Amino acid sequence: MFQPVKIAPSILSADFMNLERDIRMIERGGAGYVHIDVMDGHFVPNLTIGVPHVKQLSKITDLPLDVHLMIANPLEQLPWFIEAGADMVTVHAETLEGQWLDRAIALIHDGGAQACMAIKPNTPVDVVVPHIADLDMVLVMSVEPGFSGQKYIEGSERKVAAVAQLARDAGNEKLLIEVDGGIGQANVGRVTSVGADVIVCGNAVFAAEDPAEAIRAIAAAGDETR
Ligand code: DX5
Ligand code: ZN
């Protein structure tokens, strides 16, 4: 059955002094999620936002909160994010050894949230194989995590296609594939045509003159290829 592409605007590119206004704008545009980039200055060089922001955001919007943890110790902190209102929690495969990734997925599910595993551009897709049956989503990074406004890494679409194949092989028909970094109306089709379901957009939404319209245009361009 046809499933429309969902856009997850990354508030890293929003106006933090007018965050509620920006949330209303993306709600109007039909965003599927609010993407929240949590960075700790260790796993990635940048330092951004954390638990209190998730807590406040959960009070002002009904959009599901898609929390992308770019932190070195996700096992310790992920319960706090769930408690604060995260609906989807993404842990990077590079941060934990195998059995601890299983533990993270179990903790996320026990907390009533959906579990997602992210892979950096140089991480092979095979690392998701032992976990794919238990995951709700896999996030393919199409830029090096750390900063918004970077250029899409060519060839990332091949990793999206590979994850889609792995999900089919594992019989996980419901697995969502999210792609994050450097995506806008011009290149969204590259990833949606090979199986991406959720598209994170920072600059392409918040630097647009009309962010609500940008969300609709990116989603429409993605849907055309599905
Ligand atoms: C990068 C973040 C992304 C980023 C997306 O580490 O995970 O979510 O903010 O921003 P754009 O769409 O501008 O690349
Ligand atoms: Zn992100």
JSON list of C-alpha atoms in Angstrom, two decimals, residues 1-209:
[
{"chain": "A", "resi": 1, "resn": "MET", "atom": "CA", "xyz": [0.00, 0.00, 0.00]},
{"chain": "A", "resi": 2, "resn": "PHE", "atom": "CA", "xyz": [1.24, 3.51, -0.80]},
{"chain": "A", "resi": 3, "resn": "GLN", "atom": "CA", "xyz": [2.63, 5.25, 2.25]},
{"chain": "A", "resi": 4, "resn": "PRO", "atom": "CA", "xyz": [3.31, 8.96, 1.87]},
{"chain": "A", "resi": 5, "resn": "VAL", "atom": "CA", "xyz": [6.79, 10.24, 2.73]},
{"chain": "A", "resi": 6, "resn": "LYS", "atom": "CA", "xyz": [7.01, 11.91, 6.13]},
{"chain": "A", "resi": 7, "resn": "ILE", "atom": "CA", "xyz": [9.14, 14.97, 6.74]},
{"chain": "A", "resi": 8, "resn": "ALA", "atom": "CA", "xyz": [10.92, 15.37, 10.07]},
{"chain": "A", "resi": 9, "resn": "PRO", "atom": "CA", "xyz": [12.15, 18.97, 10.29]},
{"chain": "A", "resi": 10, "resn": "SER", "atom": "CA", "xyz": [15.27, 19.27, 12.45]},
{"chain": "A", "resi": 11, "resn": "ILE", "atom": "CA", "xyz": [14.86, 22.07, 14.98]},
{"chain": "A", "resi": 12, "resn": "LEU", "atom": "CA", "xyz": [18.63, 22.50, 15.02]},
{"chain": "A", "resi": 13, "resn": "SER", "atom": "CA", "xyz": [18.01, 24.88, 12.13]},
{"chain": "A", "resi": 14, "resn": "ALA", "atom": "CA", "xyz": [14.98, 26.57, 13.75]},
{"chain": "A", "resi": 15, "resn": "ASP", "atom": "CA", "xyz": [14.94, 29.94, 15.47]},
{"chain": "A", "resi": 16, "resn": "PHE", "atom": "CA", "xyz": [15.46, 28.99, 19.13]},
{"chain": "A", "resi": 17, "resn": "MET", "atom": "CA", "xyz": [14.17, 32.36, 20.29]},
{"chain": "A", "resi": 18, "resn": "ASN", "atom": "CA", "xyz": [10.92, 31.67, 18.45]},
{"chain": "A", "resi": 19, "resn": "LEU", "atom": "CA", "xyz": [10.74, 27.92, 18.72]},
{"chain": "A", "resi": 20, "resn": "GLU", "atom": "CA", "xyz": [7.01, 27.69, 19.40]},
{"chain": "A", "resi": 21, "resn": "ARG", "atom": "CA", "xyz": [6.29, 29.82, 16.33]},
{"chain": "A", "resi": 22, "resn": "ASP", "atom": "CA", "xyz": [8.51, 27.51, 14.26]},
{"chain": "A", "resi": 23, "resn": "ILE", "atom": "CA", "xyz": [6.77, 24.39, 15.63]},
{"chain": "A", "resi": 24, "resn": "ARG", "atom": "CA", "xyz": [3.39, 25.85, 14.61]},
{"chain": "A", "resi": 25, "resn": "MET", "atom": "CA", "xyz": [4.84, 26.53, 11.16]},
{"chain": "A", "resi": 26, "resn": "ILE", "atom": "CA", "xyz": [5.93, 22.92, 10.65]},
{"chain": "A", "resi": 27, "resn": "GLU", "atom": "CA", "xyz": [2.62, 21.66, 12.01]},
{"chain": "A", "resi": 28, "resn": "ARG", "atom": "CA", "xyz": [0.88, 23.76, 9.36]},
{"chain": "A", "resi": 29, "resn": "GLY", "atom": "CA", "xyz": [3.15, 22.28, 6.70]},
{"chain": "A", "resi": 30, "resn": "GLY", "atom": "CA", "xyz": [2.14, 18.74, 7.64]},
{"chain": "A", "resi": 31, "resn": "ALA", "atom": "CA", "xyz": [5.40, 17.60, 9.25]},
{"chain": "A", "resi": 32, "resn": "GLY", "atom": "CA", "xyz": [5.32, 13.98, 10.40]},
{"chain": "A", "resi": 33, "resn": "TYR", "atom": "CA", "xyz": [7.72, 14.38, 13.32]},
{"chain": "A", "resi": 34, "resn": "VAL", "atom": "CA", "xyz": [9.82, 16.96, 15.13]},
{"chain": "A", "resi": 35, "resn": "HIS", "atom": "CA", "xyz": [13.45, 15.85, 14.75]},
{"chain": "A", "resi": 36, "resn": "ILE", "atom": "CA", "xyz": [15.58, 16.77, 17.77]},
{"chain": "A", "resi": 37, "resn": "ASP", "atom": "CA", "xyz": [19.37, 16.58, 17.38]},
{"chain": "A", "resi": 38, "resn": "VAL", "atom": "CA", "xyz": [20.99, 15.89, 20.73]},
{"chain": "A", "resi": 39, "resn": "MET", "atom": "CA", "xyz": [24.78, 16.31, 20.60]},
{"chain": "A", "resi": 40, "resn": "ASP", "atom": "CA", "xyz": [27.20, 15.96, 23.50]},
{"chain": "A", "resi": 41, "resn": "GLY", "atom": "CA", "xyz": [30.50, 17.41, 22.27]},
{"chain": "A", "resi": 42, "resn": "HIS", "atom": "CA", "xyz": [32.07, 13.92, 22.54]},
{"chain": "A", "resi": 43, "resn": "PHE", "atom": "CA", "xyz": [30.46, 11.58, 20.03]},
{"chain": "A", "resi": 44, "resn": "VAL", "atom": "CA", "xyz": [30.25, 14.58, 17.72]},
{"chain": "A", "resi": 45, "resn": "PRO", "atom": "CA", "xyz": [32.14, 17.88, 18.03]},
{"chain": "A", "resi": 46, "resn": "ASN", "atom": "CA", "xyz": [29.04, 20.00, 18.45]},
{"chain": "A", "resi": 47, "resn": "LEU", "atom": "CA", "xyz": [27.02, 20.56, 21.61]},
{"chain": "A", "resi": 48, "resn": "THR", "atom": "CA", "xyz": [23.30, 21.23, 21.25]},
{"chain": "A", "resi": 49, "resn": "ILE", "atom": "CA", "xyz": [20.15, 20.54, 23.25]},
{"chain": "A", "resi": 50, "resn": "GLY", "atom": "CA", "xyz": [18.99, 17.98, 25.78]},
{"chain": "A", "resi": 51, "resn": "VAL", "atom": "CA", "xyz": [16.34, 16.57, 28.09]},
{"chain": "A", "resi": 52, "resn": "PRO", "atom": "CA", "xyz": [14.76, 19.87, 29.28]},
{"chain": "A", "resi": 53, "resn": "HIS", "atom": "CA", "xyz": [14.09, 20.92, 25.69]},
{"chain": "A", "resi": 54, "resn": "VAL", "atom": "CA", "xyz": [12.37, 17.62, 24.90]},
{"chain": "A", "resi": 55, "resn": "LYS", "atom": "CA", "xyz": [10.26, 18.04, 28.02]},
{"chain": "A", "resi": 56, "resn": "GLN", "atom": "CA", "xyz": [9.17, 21.54, 27.04]},
{"chain": "A", "resi": 57, "resn": "LEU", "atom": "CA", "xyz": [8.52, 20.59, 23.42]},
{"chain": "A", "resi": 58, "resn": "SER", "atom": "CA", "xyz": [6.32, 17.67, 24.43]},
{"chain": "A", "resi": 59, "resn": "LYS", "atom": "CA", "xyz": [4.06, 20.14, 26.22]},
{"chain": "A", "resi": 60, "resn": "ILE", "atom": "CA", "xyz": [3.46, 22.34, 23.20]},
{"chain": "A", "resi": 61, "resn": "THR", "atom": "CA", "xyz": [3.00, 19.91, 20.31]},
{"chain": "A", "resi": 62, "resn": "ASP", "atom": "CA", "xyz": [1.21, 16.66, 19.51]},
{"chain": "A", "resi": 63, "resn": "LEU", "atom": "CA", "xyz": [3.69, 15.85, 16.74]},
{"chain": "A", "resi": 64, "resn": "PRO", "atom": "CA", "xyz": [5.76, 12.79, 17.62]},
{"chain": "A", "resi": 65, "resn": "LEU", "atom": "CA", "xyz": [9.22, 13.73, 18.94]},
{"chain": "A", "resi": 66, "resn": "ASP", "atom": "CA", "xyz": [12.00, 11.98, 17.01]},
{"chain": "A", "resi": 67, "resn": "VAL", "atom": "CA", "xyz": [15.04, 12.22, 19.27]},
{"chain": "A", "resi": 68, "resn": "HIS", "atom": "CA", "xyz": [18.37, 11.62, 17.52]},
{"chain": "A", "resi": 69, "resn": "LEU", "atom": "CA", "xyz": [20.95, 10.88, 20.21]},
{"chain": "A", "resi": 70, "resn": "MET", "atom": "CA", "xyz": [24.46, 11.75, 19.07]},
{"chain": "A", "resi": 71, "resn": "ILE", "atom": "CA", "xyz": [25.90, 11.10, 22.50]},
{"chain": "A", "resi": 72, "resn": "ALA", "atom": "CA", "xyz": [28.61, 8.76, 23.76]},
{"chain": "A", "resi": 73, "resn": "ASN", "atom": "CA", "xyz": [26.58, 7.21, 26.60]},
{"chain": "A", "resi": 74, "resn": "PRO", "atom": "CA", "xyz": [23.04, 6.61, 25.26]},
{"chain": "A", "resi": 75, "resn": "LEU", "atom": "CA", "xyz": [22.30, 3.75, 27.68]},
{"chain": "A", "resi": 76, "resn": "GLU", "atom": "CA", "xyz": [22.55, 6.04, 30.69]},
{"chain": "A", "resi": 77, "resn": "GLN", "atom": "CA", "xyz": [20.60, 8.91, 29.22]},
{"chain": "A", "resi": 78, "resn": "LEU", "atom": "CA", "xyz": [17.93, 7.42, 26.98]},
{"chain": "A", "resi": 79, "resn": "PRO", "atom": "CA", "xyz": [15.50, 6.71, 29.86]},
{"chain": "A", "resi": 80, "resn": "TRP", "atom": "CA", "xyz": [15.57, 10.42, 30.68]},
{"chain": "A", "resi": 81, "resn": "PHE", "atom": "CA", "xyz": [14.58, 11.31, 27.13]},
{"chain": "A", "resi": 82, "resn": "ILE", "atom": "CA", "xyz": [11.70, 8.84, 27.17]},
{"chain": "A", "resi": 83, "resn": "GLU", "atom": "CA", "xyz": [10.55, 10.22, 30.49]},
{"chain": "A", "resi": 84, "resn": "ALA", "atom": "CA", "xyz": [10.71, 13.71, 28.95]},
{"chain": "A", "resi": 85, "resn": "GLY", "atom": "CA", "xyz": [8.36, 12.69, 26.12]},
{"chain": "A", "resi": 86, "resn": "ALA", "atom": "CA", "xyz": [10.42, 11.20, 23.27]},
{"chain": "A", "resi": 87, "resn": "ASP", "atom": "CA", "xyz": [8.24, 9.07, 20.98]},
{"chain": "A", "resi": 88, "resn": "MET", "atom": "CA", "xyz": [11.11, 7.74, 18.87]},
{"chain": "A", "resi": 89, "resn": "VAL", "atom": "CA", "xyz": [14.64, 7.33, 20.23]},
{"chain": "A", "resi": 90, "resn": "THR", "atom": "CA", "xyz": [17.60, 6.90, 17.89]},
{"chain": "A", "resi": 91, "resn": "VAL", "atom": "CA", "xyz": [20.85, 5.40, 19.15]},
{"chain": "A", "resi": 92, "resn": "HIS", "atom": "CA", "xyz": [24.00, 5.35, 17.03]},
{"chain": "A", "resi": 93, "resn": "ALA", "atom": "CA", "xyz": [25.34, 1.87, 16.27]},
{"chain": "A", "resi": 94, "resn": "GLU", "atom": "CA", "xyz": [28.88, 3.21, 16.73]},
{"chain": "A", "resi": 95, "resn": "THR", "atom": "CA", "xyz": [28.35, 4.06, 20.40]},
{"chain": "A", "resi": 96, "resn": "LEU", "atom": "CA", "xyz": [27.74, 0.57, 21.85]},
{"chain": "A", "resi": 97, "resn": "GLU", "atom": "CA", "xyz": [28.88, -3.06, 21.50]},
{"chain": "A", "resi": 98, "resn": "GLY", "atom": "CA", "xyz": [26.33, -5.54, 20.14]},
{"chain": "A", "resi": 99, "resn": "GLN", "atom": "CA", "xyz": [24.68, -6.82, 23.31]},
{"chain": "A", "resi": 100, "resn": "TRP", "atom": "CA", "xyz": [24.43, -3.27, 24.66]},
{"chain": "A", "resi": 101, "resn": "LEU", "atom": "CA", "xyz": [22.65, -2.19, 21.51]},
{"chain": "A", "resi": 102, "resn": "ASP", "atom": "CA", "xyz": [20.10, -4.93, 22.22]},
{"chain": "A", "resi": 103, "resn": "ARG", "atom": "CA", "xyz": [19.81, -3.59, 25.75]},
{"chain": "A", "resi": 104, "resn": "ALA", "atom": "CA", "xyz": [19.22, -0.06, 24.43]},
{"chain": "A", "resi": 105, "resn": "ILE", "atom": "CA", "xyz": [16.45, -1.28, 22.10]},
{"chain": "A", "resi": 106, "resn": "ALA", "atom": "CA", "xyz": [14.81, -3.18, 24.96]},
{"chain": "A", "resi": 107, "resn": "LEU", "atom": "CA", "xyz": [15.03, -0.14, 27.26]},
{"chain": "A", "resi": 108, "resn": "ILE", "atom": "CA", "xyz": [13.43, 2.08, 24.61]},
{"chain": "A", "resi": 109, "resn": "HIS", "atom": "CA", "xyz": [10.59, -0.38, 24.08]},
{"chain": "A", "resi": 110, "resn": "ASP", "atom": "CA", "xyz": [10.09, -0.88, 27.83]},
{"chain": "A", "resi": 111, "resn": "GLY", "atom": "CA", "xyz": [9.69, 2.89, 28.09]},
{"chain": "A", "resi": 112, "resn": "GLY", "atom": "CA", "xyz": [6.92, 2.78, 25.46]},
{"chain": "A", "resi": 113, "resn": "ALA", "atom": "CA", "xyz": [8.88, 4.52, 22.69]},
{"chain": "A", "resi": 114, "resn": "GLN", "atom": "CA", "xyz": [9.93, 3.37, 19.24]},
{"chain": "A", "resi": 115, "resn": "ALA", "atom": "CA", "xyz": [13.52, 2.28, 18.68]},
{"chain": "A", "resi": 116, "resn": "CYS", "atom": "CA", "xyz": [15.74, 3.43, 15.86]},
{"chain": "A", "resi": 117, "resn": "MET", "atom": "CA", "xyz": [19.40, 2.66, 15.09]},
{"chain": "A", "resi": 118, "resn": "ALA", "atom": "CA", "xyz": [21.53, 5.18, 13.20]},
{"chain": "A", "resi": 119, "resn": "ILE", "atom": "CA", "xyz": [24.61, 4.55, 11.10]},
{"chain": "A", "resi": 120, "resn": "LYS", "atom": "CA", "xyz": [27.21, 7.14, 10.15]},
{"chain": "A", "resi": 121, "resn": "PRO", "atom": "CA", "xyz": [28.30, 7.51, 6.51]},
{"chain": "A", "resi": 122, "resn": "ASN", "atom": "CA", "xyz": [31.33, 5.21, 6.91]},
{"chain": "A", "resi": 123, "resn": "THR", "atom": "CA", "xyz": [29.53, 2.55, 8.94]},
{"chain": "A", "resi": 124, "resn": "PRO", "atom": "CA", "xyz": [28.54, -0.49, 6.87]},
{"chain": "A", "resi": 125, "resn": "VAL", "atom": "CA", "xyz": [24.82, -1.33, 6.81]},
{"chain": "A", "resi": 126, "resn": "ASP", "atom": "CA", "xyz": [25.60, -4.87, 8.03]},
{"chain": "A", "resi": 127, "resn": "VAL", "atom": "CA", "xyz": [25.85, -3.64, 11.63]},
{"chain": "A", "resi": 128, "resn": "VAL", "atom": "CA", "xyz": [22.04, -3.39, 11.75]},
{"chain": "A", "resi": 129, "resn": "VAL", "atom": "CA", "xyz": [21.52, -7.03, 10.73]},
{"chain": "A", "resi": 130, "resn": "PRO", "atom": "CA", "xyz": [21.54, -8.61, 14.23]},
{"chain": "A", "resi": 131, "resn": "HIS", "atom": "CA", "xyz": [18.99, -6.03, 15.45]},
{"chain": "A", "resi": 132, "resn": "ILE", "atom": "CA", "xyz": [16.81, -5.34, 12.44]},
{"chain": "A", "resi": 133, "resn": "ALA", "atom": "CA", "xyz": [13.92, -7.58, 13.46]},
{"chain": "A", "resi": 134, "resn": "ASP", "atom": "CA", "xyz": [13.53, -5.62, 16.73]},
{"chain": "A", "resi": 135, "resn": "LEU", "atom": "CA", "xyz": [13.85, -2.12, 15.31]},
{"chain": "A", "resi": 136, "resn": "ASP", "atom": "CA", "xyz": [11.08, 0.30, 14.33]},
{"chain": "A", "resi": 137, "resn": "MET", "atom": "CA", "xyz": [13.36, 2.46, 12.22]},
{"chain": "A", "resi": 138, "resn": "VAL", "atom": "CA", "xyz": [16.90, 2.63, 10.80]},
{"chain": "A", "resi": 139, "resn": "LEU", "atom": "CA", "xyz": [18.48, 6.05, 10.26]},
{"chain": "A", "resi": 140, "resn": "VAL", "atom": "CA", "xyz": [20.97, 6.34, 7.41]},
{"chain": "A", "resi": 141, "resn": "MET", "atom": "CA", "xyz": [23.15, 9.43, 7.89]},
{"chain": "A", "resi": 142, "resn": "SER", "atom": "CA", "xyz": [23.80, 11.16, 4.59]},
{"chain": "A", "resi": 143, "resn": "VAL", "atom": "CA", "xyz": [26.24, 13.65, 6.16]},
{"chain": "A", "resi": 144, "resn": "GLU", "atom": "CA", "xyz": [28.79, 13.26, 8.98]},
{"chain": "A", "resi": 145, "resn": "PRO", "atom": "CA", "xyz": [26.74, 13.91, 12.11]},
{"chain": "A", "resi": 146, "resn": "GLY", "atom": "CA", "xyz": [27.47, 17.13, 13.96]},
{"chain": "A", "resi": 147, "resn": "PHE", "atom": "CA", "xyz": [26.19, 20.06, 11.93]},
{"chain": "A", "resi": 148, "resn": "SER", "atom": "CA", "xyz": [23.24, 21.09, 9.80]},
{"chain": "A", "resi": 149, "resn": "GLY", "atom": "CA", "xyz": [23.62, 22.69, 6.39]},
{"chain": "A", "resi": 150, "resn": "GLN", "atom": "CA", "xyz": [26.13, 20.16, 5.00]},
{"chain": "A", "resi": 151, "resn": "LYS", "atom": "CA", "xyz": [26.13, 18.66, 1.52]},
{"chain": "A", "resi": 152, "resn": "TYR", "atom": "CA", "xyz": [24.44, 15.29, 0.88]},
{"chain": "A", "resi": 153, "resn": "ILE", "atom": "CA", "xyz": [27.08, 12.54, 0.53]},
{"chain": "A", "resi": 154, "resn": "GLU", "atom": "CA", "xyz": [26.67, 11.00, -2.91]},
{"chain": "A", "resi": 155, "resn": "GLY", "atom": "CA", "xyz": [25.96, 7.28, -2.83]},
{"chain": "A", "resi": 156, "resn": "SER", "atom": "CA", "xyz": [24.05, 7.39, 0.49]},
{"chain": "A", "resi": 157, "resn": "GLU", "atom": "CA", "xyz": [21.04, 6.19, -1.49]},
{"chain": "A", "resi": 158, "resn": "ARG", "atom": "CA", "xyz": [22.82, 2.86, -2.03]},
{"chain": "A", "resi": 159, "resn": "LYS", "atom": "CA", "xyz": [22.87, 2.34, 1.73]},
{"chain": "A", "resi": 160, "resn": "VAL", "atom": "CA", "xyz": [19.14, 3.14, 1.90]},
{"chain": "A", "resi": 161, "resn": "ALA", "atom": "CA", "xyz": [18.46, 0.52, -0.77]},
{"chain": "A", "resi": 162, "resn": "ALA", "atom": "CA", "xyz": [20.62, -2.00, 1.12]},
{"chain": "A", "resi": 163, "resn": "VAL", "atom": "CA", "xyz": [18.74, -1.40, 4.39]},
{"chain": "A", "resi": 164, "resn": "ALA", "atom": "CA", "xyz": [15.43, -1.84, 2.56]},
{"chain": "A", "resi": 165, "resn": "GLN", "atom": "CA", "xyz": [16.67, -5.19, 1.27]},
{"chain": "A", "resi": 166, "resn": "LEU", "atom": "CA", "xyz": [17.85, -6.26, 4.74]},
{"chain": "A", "resi": 167, "resn": "ALA", "atom": "CA", "xyz": [14.42, -5.40, 6.17]},
{"chain": "A", "resi": 168, "resn": "ARG", "atom": "CA", "xyz": [12.74, -7.54, 3.51]},
{"chain": "A", "resi": 169, "resn": "ASP", "atom": "CA", "xyz": [15.16, -10.40, 4.16]},
{"chain": "A", "resi": 170, "resn": "ALA", "atom": "CA", "xyz": [14.40, -10.20, 7.88]},
{"chain": "A", "resi": 171, "resn": "GLY", "atom": "CA", "xyz": [10.64, -10.05, 7.27]},
{"chain": "A", "resi": 172, "resn": "ASN", "atom": "CA", "xyz": [10.37, -6.68, 9.06]},
{"chain": "A", "resi": 173, "resn": "GLU", "atom": "CA", "xyz": [7.83, -5.16, 6.66]},
{"chain": "A", "resi": 174, "resn": "LYS", "atom": "CA", "xyz": [7.03, -2.33, 9.06]},
{"chain": "A", "resi": 175, "resn": "LEU", "atom": "CA", "xyz": [10.60, -1.05, 9.43]},
{"chain": "A", "resi": 176, "resn": "LEU", "atom": "CA", "xyz": [10.85, 2.64, 8.57]},
{"chain": "A", "resi": 177, "resn": "ILE", "atom": "CA", "xyz": [13.96, 4.04, 6.92]},
{"chain": "A", "resi": 178, "resn": "GLU", "atom": "CA", "xyz": [14.93, 7.60, 7.80]},
{"chain": "A", "resi": 179, "resn": "VAL", "atom": "CA", "xyz": [17.60, 9.61, 6.00]},
{"chain": "A", "resi": 180, "resn": "ASP", "atom": "CA", "xyz": [19.28, 12.61, 7.60]},
{"chain": "A", "resi": 181, "resn": "GLY", "atom": "CA", "xyz": [21.50, 15.29, 6.11]},
{"chain": "A", "resi": 182, "resn": "GLY", "atom": "CA", "xyz": [21.68, 17.54, 3.09]},
{"chain": "A", "resi": 183, "resn": "ILE", "atom": "CA", "xyz": [18.25, 16.66, 1.69]},
{"chain": "A", "resi": 184, "resn": "GLY", "atom": "CA", "xyz": [15.82, 19.05, 0.01]},
{"chain": "A", "resi": 185, "resn": "GLN", "atom": "CA", "xyz": [13.31, 19.15, -2.81]},
{"chain": "A", "resi": 186, "resn": "ALA", "atom": "CA", "xyz": [15.97, 18.67, -5.50]},
{"chain": "A", "resi": 187, "resn": "ASN", "atom": "CA", "xyz": [17.45, 15.40, -4.19]},
{"chain": "A", "resi": 188, "resn": "VAL", "atom": "CA", "xyz": [14.77, 13.83, -1.98]},
{"chain": "A", "resi": 189, "resn": "GLY", "atom": "CA", "xyz": [13.77, 11.52, -4.86]},
{"chain": "A", "resi": 190, "resn": "ARG", "atom": "CA", "xyz": [17.18, 9.88, -4.76]},
{"chain": "A", "resi": 191, "resn": "VAL", "atom": "CA", "xyz": [16.38, 8.30, -1.40]},
{"chain": "A", "resi": 192, "resn": "THR", "atom": "CA", "xyz": [12.59, 7.95, -1.51]},
{"chain": "A", "resi": 193, "resn": "SER", "atom": "CA", "xyz": [12.79, 6.02, -4.79]},
{"chain": "A", "resi": 194, "resn": "VAL", "atom": "CA", "xyz": [14.81, 3.30, -3.06]},
{"chain": "A", "resi": 195, "resn": "GLY", "atom": "CA", "xyz": [12.82, 3.00, 0.16]},
{"chain": "A", "resi": 196, "resn": "ALA", "atom": "CA", "xyz": [13.27, 6.03, 2.45]},
{"chain": "A", "resi": 197, "resn": "ASP", "atom": "CA", "xyz": [10.10, 6.75, 4.44]},
{"chain": "A", "resi": 198, "resn": "VAL", "atom": "CA", "xyz": [11.12, 9.61, 6.73]},
{"chain": "A", "resi": 199, "resn": "ILE", "atom": "CA", "xyz": [13.24, 12.55, 5.60]},
{"chain": "A", "resi": 200, "resn": "VAL", "atom": "CA", "xyz": [15.02, 14.81, 8.06]},
{"chain": "A", "resi": 201, "resn": "CYS", "atom": "CA", "xyz": [15.35, 18.37, 6.78]},
{"chain": "A", "resi": 202, "resn": "GLY", "atom": "CA", "xyz": [17.08, 21.19, 8.59]},
{"chain": "A", "resi": 203, "resn": "ASN", "atom": "CA", "xyz": [18.13, 23.92, 6.25]},
{"chain": "A", "resi": 204, "resn": "ALA", "atom": "CA", "xyz": [15.79, 22.94, 3.42]},
{"chain": "A", "resi": 205, "resn": "VAL", "atom": "CA", "xyz": [12.84, 23.72, 5.71]},
{"chain": "A", "resi": 206, "resn": "PHE", "atom": "CA", "xyz": [13.95, 26.45, 8.10]},
{"chain": "A", "resi": 207, "resn": "ALA", "atom": "CA", "xyz": [16.05, 28.48, 5.68]},
{"chain": "A", "resi": 208, "resn": "ALA", "atom": "CA", "xyz": [13.15, 28.49, 3.18]},
{"chain": "A", "resi": 209, "resn": "GLU", "atom": "CA", "xyz": [11.06, 31.63, 2.83]}
]
